Amino acid sequence: MAQEAVLGHLEHNQEIADSGVFSQEKGISHDEIVNAIKSLNGFGLVIASDIKREKWLLSEEAQSYVKYGSAEVLLFEAVPAEGIAKAKLQEIVNSKLPVDLDDKAKSLIYDKGWAQAMKNKWIGLADSQVSRKVEHVEDKVKDLLIQIQNGEAVGAKDIDALKRRRLISLQIWKGFSVMKGPNYTTTRKKAATDLVRDHLQRDEWKDIEFKEYNFLAKGQPTEGGCLHPLYKVKQQIQMIFLQMGFEEMPTNNYVESSFWNFDALFQPQQHPARDSHDTFFLKVPSTTNILPEEYVERVKTVHESGGYGSRGYGYDWKREEANKNLLRTHTTAVSTRMLYALAQGPFTPKRYYSIDRVFRNEAVDRTHLAEFHQIEGLICDRGLSLGHLRGVLEDFFSRIGMSKLKFKPAYNPYTEPSMEIFSYHEGLKKWVEIGNSGMFRPEMLRPMGLPEDVQVIAWGLSLERPTMILYGIDNIRDLFGHKVDLSLTKRNPICRLGLN
Ligand code: PHE
């Protein structure tokens, strides 16, 4: 109906100058008219131009001033020429106001009137007596409000004063002016969307106008499973490792013994990370009962008195400590098992990786949870150096899209030298720590039985950190855990890495 009204009007008139006026003339709501104009404009039947108008609106209080006079004038007039006790003033103001106004509205008018009349120095207060300070006042505020209501122009200073008293506020009104468009017709033919049986039977198909296909329209959203961002990034990083010739390590055990998680890595038994404040220990079963005994002996010796050129730590190594079960704190426990297994046969160089969950007893905050996913890579070969480690890190991280790296000397009980890895974050314009790396110590590798000239270079990082950077998530609790919005997986885009 609104569309016909617009098209019909343009048949005999040059334009619709103002959609607001037009809607009033036709008795059709402005919203409806606007929708019709937008649709017609989209199909080129009309050409619409924006109109924007600013209009001052009177507050409820201001509307009451228009009716009864401004509060300050009401108050002034309530004060008789001879003066009055302040205690009686409200009563007199009330008596001048209509009876149907409630008490709250009346006392509001009284309070405002009092404050404004005092400010204007129209009245004065001495010894609880109120007296007039001027003979006569004019209700300028009321007059101004009436002018504004009538759409008459009012000076900027007055507008400002009324605005500050919250008597008026600005409203922006949007509408259109409309002219005939290139595709103008008086009535809009509804185009057919489909060719149907009737069109053929009645021979209508020859003349019928079909709606054009919109090839840019989005399809129905598909229902079905969605991958979590962590999983998508994991798959991509997995691809990078595979492209670089790495094999996956089996990480399907969250429970590990302290032996494989710490002792075999030459981590002393008093190390603070082995405290229950940092590590989750298991209550049931609290200990392990299968460990490779001969190897355990060699690990004990290297801790106590060293060997292979090392002096060891010089303390009493306790088997009970090594037996304690825990939730693995790093996947380096798995790397250790793999290297030990490798050492049992004739030596072959290997490239291993894993991406799986690890656990740490940490205070939860924006960037930490008590569990996360660790990405770990290692290369085991003869004659490897720190240069090889740097090279492989540059290669690996540039495939993730981090090609500006810096290394900082660090300490791990099981690597020497050790390096923290920093990457320059283009968005944050700063260096962020992304991982840890190093060359495994002889104290770790030699008791396994690996040949003396075999070195292992390795690195680890969290999967969460690059995922948060890639997906622009700044709170880890929005990514993982019970507070995650389930629609997250539906909304976020696919992840493509390692293709450059
Ligand atoms: N295990 C280390 C960590 O948890 C990562 C790492 C792996 C460091 C391999 C050096 C070598 O942070």
PDB file of N, CA, C and O and ligand atoms in Angstrom, residues 265 329-333 335 358 360 372 374-378 412 414-415 418-419 435-440 457-461, ligand 1:
ATOM      1  N   LEU A 265      64.383 -36.527  33.016  1.00  0.00           N
ATOM      2  CA  LEU A 265      64.791 -35.265  32.397  1.00  0.00           C
ATOM      3  C   LEU A 265      65.836 -34.528  33.233  1.00  0.00           C
ATOM      4  O   LEU A 265      66.050 -33.336  33.034  1.00  0.00           O
ATOM      5  N   THR A 329      53.015 -32.632  33.270  1.00  0.00           N
ATOM      6  CA  THR A 329      53.104 -31.167  33.254  1.00  0.00           C
ATOM      7  C   THR A 329      53.636 -30.677  31.912  1.00  0.00           C
ATOM      8  O   THR A 329      53.596 -29.491  31.618  1.00  0.00           O
ATOM      9  N   HIS A 330      54.210 -31.580  31.133  1.00  0.00           N
ATOM     10  CA  HIS A 330      54.637 -31.230  29.776  1.00  0.00           C
ATOM     11  C   HIS A 330      54.694 -32.499  28.912  1.00  0.00           C
ATOM     12  O   HIS A 330      54.808 -33.611  29.440  1.00  0.00           O
ATOM     13  N   THR A 331      54.611 -32.316  27.599  1.00  0.00           N
ATOM     14  CA  THR A 331      54.691 -33.486  26.721  1.00  0.00           C
ATOM     15  C   THR A 331      56.143 -33.917  26.523  1.00  0.00           C
ATOM     16  O   THR A 331      56.414 -34.911  25.853  1.00  0.00           O
ATOM     17  N   THR A 332      57.068 -33.180  27.151  1.00  0.00           N
ATOM     18  CA  THR A 332      58.474 -33.584  27.110  1.00  0.00           C
ATOM     19  C   THR A 332      58.645 -34.956  27.794  1.00  0.00           C
ATOM     20  O   THR A 332      59.602 -35.679  27.515  1.00  0.00           O
ATOM     21  N   ALA A 333      57.669 -35.303  28.671  1.00  0.00           N
ATOM     22  CA  ALA A 333      57.667 -36.647  29.256  1.00  0.00           C
ATOM     23  C   ALA A 333      57.539 -37.695  28.145  1.00  0.00           C
ATOM     24  O   ALA A 333      58.196 -38.742  28.173  1.00  0.00           O
ATOM     25  N   SER A 335      58.351 -37.181  24.917  1.00  0.00           N
ATOM     26  CA  SER A 335      59.596 -37.126  24.132  1.00  0.00           C
ATOM     27  C   SER A 335      60.655 -38.000  24.796  1.00  0.00           C
ATOM     28  O   SER A 335      61.416 -38.705  24.115  1.00  0.00           O
ATOM     29  N   VAL A 358      48.389 -30.875  28.606  1.00  0.00           N
ATOM     30  CA  VAL A 358      49.242 -30.962  29.798  1.00  0.00           C
ATOM     31  C   VAL A 358      48.560 -30.188  30.931  1.00  0.00           C
ATOM     32  O   VAL A 358      47.623 -29.421  30.683  1.00  0.00           O
ATOM     33  N   ARG A 360      48.870 -28.082  34.795  1.00  0.00           N
ATOM     34  CA  ARG A 360      49.696 -27.424  35.810  1.00  0.00           C
ATOM     35  C   ARG A 360      48.794 -26.781  36.858  1.00  0.00           C
ATOM     36  O   ARG A 360      47.775 -26.182  36.507  1.00  0.00           O
ATOM     37  N   PHE A 372      46.471 -26.942  29.482  1.00  0.00           N
ATOM     38  CA  PHE A 372      46.574 -26.370  28.146  1.00  0.00           C
ATOM     39  C   PHE A 372      47.141 -27.412  27.195  1.00  0.00           C
ATOM     40  O   PHE A 372      47.424 -28.542  27.602  1.00  0.00           O
ATOM     41  N   GLN A 374      50.071 -28.558  24.623  1.00  0.00           N
ATOM     42  CA  GLN A 374      51.456 -28.242  24.320  1.00  0.00           C
ATOM     43  C   GLN A 374      51.807 -28.781  22.936  1.00  0.00           C
ATOM     44  O   GLN A 374      51.450 -29.892  22.573  1.00  0.00           O
ATOM     45  N   ILE A 375      52.486 -27.922  22.197  1.00  0.00           N
ATOM     46  CA  ILE A 375      53.029 -28.328  20.900  1.00  0.00           C
ATOM     47  C   ILE A 375      54.501 -28.600  21.157  1.00  0.00           C
ATOM     48  O   ILE A 375      55.173 -27.771  21.772  1.00  0.00           O
ATOM     49  N   GLU A 376      54.978 -29.732  20.725  1.00  0.00           N
ATOM     50  CA  GLU A 376      56.375 -30.046  20.993  1.00  0.00           C
ATOM     51  C   GLU A 376      57.006 -30.662  19.752  1.00  0.00           C
ATOM     52  O   GLU A 376      56.400 -31.473  19.070  1.00  0.00           O
ATOM     53  N   GLY A 377      58.221 -30.241  19.464  1.00  0.00           N
ATOM     54  CA  GLY A 377      58.934 -30.830  18.332  1.00  0.00           C
ATOM     55  C   GLY A 377      60.353 -31.159  18.759  1.00  0.00           C
ATOM     56  O   GLY A 377      60.923 -30.451  19.593  1.00  0.00           O
ATOM     57  N   LEU A 378      60.905 -32.237  18.211  1.00  0.00           N
ATOM     58  CA  LEU A 378      62.309 -32.527  18.494  1.00  0.00           C
ATOM     59  C   LEU A 378      62.971 -33.193  17.299  1.00  0.00           C
ATOM     60  O   LEU A 378      62.328 -33.874  16.505  1.00  0.00           O
ATOM     61  N   ASN A 412      66.406 -24.504  31.646  1.00  0.00           N
ATOM     62  CA  ASN A 412      65.589 -25.687  31.914  1.00  0.00           C
ATOM     63  C   ASN A 412      66.544 -26.713  32.493  1.00  0.00           C
ATOM     64  O   ASN A 412      67.691 -26.797  32.052  1.00  0.00           O
ATOM     65  N   TYR A 414      66.769 -29.688  31.879  1.00  0.00           N
ATOM     66  CA  TYR A 414      67.087 -30.738  30.909  1.00  0.00           C
ATOM     67  C   TYR A 414      67.702 -30.238  29.613  1.00  0.00           C
ATOM     68  O   TYR A 414      68.004 -31.026  28.733  1.00  0.00           O
ATOM     69  N   THR A 415      67.839 -28.914  29.444  1.00  0.00           N
ATOM     70  CA  THR A 415      68.463 -28.414  28.205  1.00  0.00           C
ATOM     71  C   THR A 415      69.630 -27.492  28.518  1.00  0.00           C
ATOM     72  O   THR A 415      69.625 -26.771  29.511  1.00  0.00           O
ATOM     73  N   SER A 418      69.616 -23.248  26.620  1.00  0.00           N
ATOM     74  CA  SER A 418      68.158 -23.131  26.515  1.00  0.00           C
ATOM     75  C   SER A 418      67.831 -21.739  25.990  1.00  0.00           C
ATOM     76  O   SER A 418      68.527 -20.784  26.319  1.00  0.00           O
ATOM     77  N   MET A 419      66.782 -21.648  25.213  1.00  0.00           N
ATOM     78  CA  MET A 419      66.394 -20.336  24.666  1.00  0.00           C
ATOM     79  C   MET A 419      64.882 -20.148  24.738  1.00  0.00           C
ATOM     80  O   MET A 419      64.122 -21.018  24.293  1.00  0.00           O
ATOM     81  N   GLY A 435      57.490 -19.395  23.114  1.00  0.00           N
ATOM     82  CA  GLY A 435      57.903 -20.769  23.375  1.00  0.00           C
ATOM     83  C   GLY A 435      59.249 -20.861  24.048  1.00  0.00           C
ATOM     84  O   GLY A 435      59.893 -19.859  24.353  1.00  0.00           O
ATOM     85  N   ASN A 436      59.638 -22.110  24.242  1.00  0.00           N
ATOM     86  CA  ASN A 436      60.848 -22.429  24.979  1.00  0.00           C
ATOM     87  C   ASN A 436      61.569 -23.519  24.186  1.00  0.00           C
ATOM     88  O   ASN A 436      60.927 -24.323  23.515  1.00  0.00           O
ATOM     89  N   SER A 437      62.893 -23.529  24.248  1.00  0.00           N
ATOM     90  CA  SER A 437      63.613 -24.505  23.429  1.00  0.00           C
ATOM     91  C   SER A 437      64.984 -24.799  24.021  1.00  0.00           C
ATOM     92  O   SER A 437      65.399 -24.153  24.983  1.00  0.00           O
ATOM     93  N   GLY A 438      65.655 -25.726  23.421  1.00  0.00           N
ATOM     94  CA  GLY A 438      67.014 -26.008  23.883  1.00  0.00           C
ATOM     95  C   GLY A 438      67.572 -27.295  23.292  1.00  0.00           C
ATOM     96  O   GLY A 438      66.932 -27.943  22.457  1.00  0.00           O
ATOM     97  N   MET A 439      68.789 -27.616  23.749  1.00  0.00           N
ATOM     98  CA  MET A 439      69.421 -28.887  23.367  1.00  0.00           C
ATOM     99  C   MET A 439      69.461 -29.765  24.604  1.00  0.00           C
ATOM    100  O   MET A 439      69.965 -29.344  25.652  1.00  0.00           O
ATOM    101  N   PHE A 440      68.914 -30.972  24.485  1.00  0.00           N
ATOM    102  CA  PHE A 440      68.847 -31.848  25.657  1.00  0.00           C
ATOM    103  C   PHE A 440      70.254 -32.147  26.186  1.00  0.00           C
ATOM    104  O   PHE A 440      71.199 -32.363  25.418  1.00  0.00           O
ATOM    105  N   ILE A 457      67.732 -31.545  19.536  1.00  0.00           N
ATOM    106  CA  ILE A 457      67.248 -30.170  19.667  1.00  0.00           C
ATOM    107  C   ILE A 457      65.726 -30.231  19.759  1.00  0.00           C
ATOM    108  O   ILE A 457      65.084 -31.071  19.119  1.00  0.00           O
ATOM    109  N   ALA A 458      65.159 -29.396  20.617  1.00  0.00           N
ATOM    110  CA  ALA A 458      63.721 -29.520  20.884  1.00  0.00           C
ATOM    111  C   ALA A 458      63.128 -28.179  21.246  1.00  0.00           C
ATOM    112  O   ALA A 458      63.836 -27.265  21.661  1.00  0.00           O
ATOM    113  N   TRP A 459      61.816 -28.077  21.067  1.00  0.00           N
ATOM    114  CA  TRP A 459      61.117 -26.852  21.485  1.00  0.00           C
ATOM    115  C   TRP A 459      59.680 -27.161  21.841  1.00  0.00           C
ATOM    116  O   TRP A 459      59.141 -28.206  21.448  1.00  0.00           O
ATOM    117  N   GLY A 460      59.127 -26.278  22.614  1.00  0.00           N
ATOM    118  CA  GLY A 460      57.734 -26.462  23.030  1.00  0.00           C
ATOM    119  C   GLY A 460      57.035 -25.119  23.106  1.00  0.00           C
ATOM    120  O   GLY A 460      57.662 -24.091  23.344  1.00  0.00           O
ATOM    121  N   LEU A 461      55.728 -25.145  22.854  1.00  0.00           N
ATOM    122  CA  LEU A 461      54.931 -23.929  22.991  1.00  0.00           C
ATOM    123  C   LEU A 461      53.493 -24.337  23.243  1.00  0.00           C
ATOM    124  O   LEU A 461      53.157 -25.516  23.102  1.00  0.00           O
TER     125      LEU A 461
HETATM  126  N1  PHE B   1      58.975 -28.634  28.354  1.00  0.00           N
HETATM  127  C1  PHE B   1      59.131 -27.238  28.128  1.00  0.00           C
HETATM  128  C2  PHE B   1      57.936 -26.494  28.746  1.00  0.00           C
HETATM  129  O1  PHE B   1      57.084 -27.129  29.250  1.00  0.00           O
HETATM  130  C3  PHE B   1      59.185 -26.912  26.674  1.00  0.00           C
HETATM  131  C4  PHE B   1      60.461 -27.418  26.083  1.00  0.00           C
HETATM  132  C5  PHE B   1      60.469 -28.514  25.288  1.00  0.00           C
HETATM  133  C6  PHE B   1      61.647 -26.754  26.337  1.00  0.00           C
HETATM  134  C7  PHE B   1      61.617 -28.974  24.728  1.00  0.00           C
HETATM  135  C8  PHE B   1      62.807 -27.192  25.785  1.00  0.00           C
HETATM  136  C9  PHE B   1      62.799 -28.289  24.989  1.00  0.00           C
HETATM  137  O2  PHE B   1      57.873 -25.296  28.748  1.00  0.00           O
END
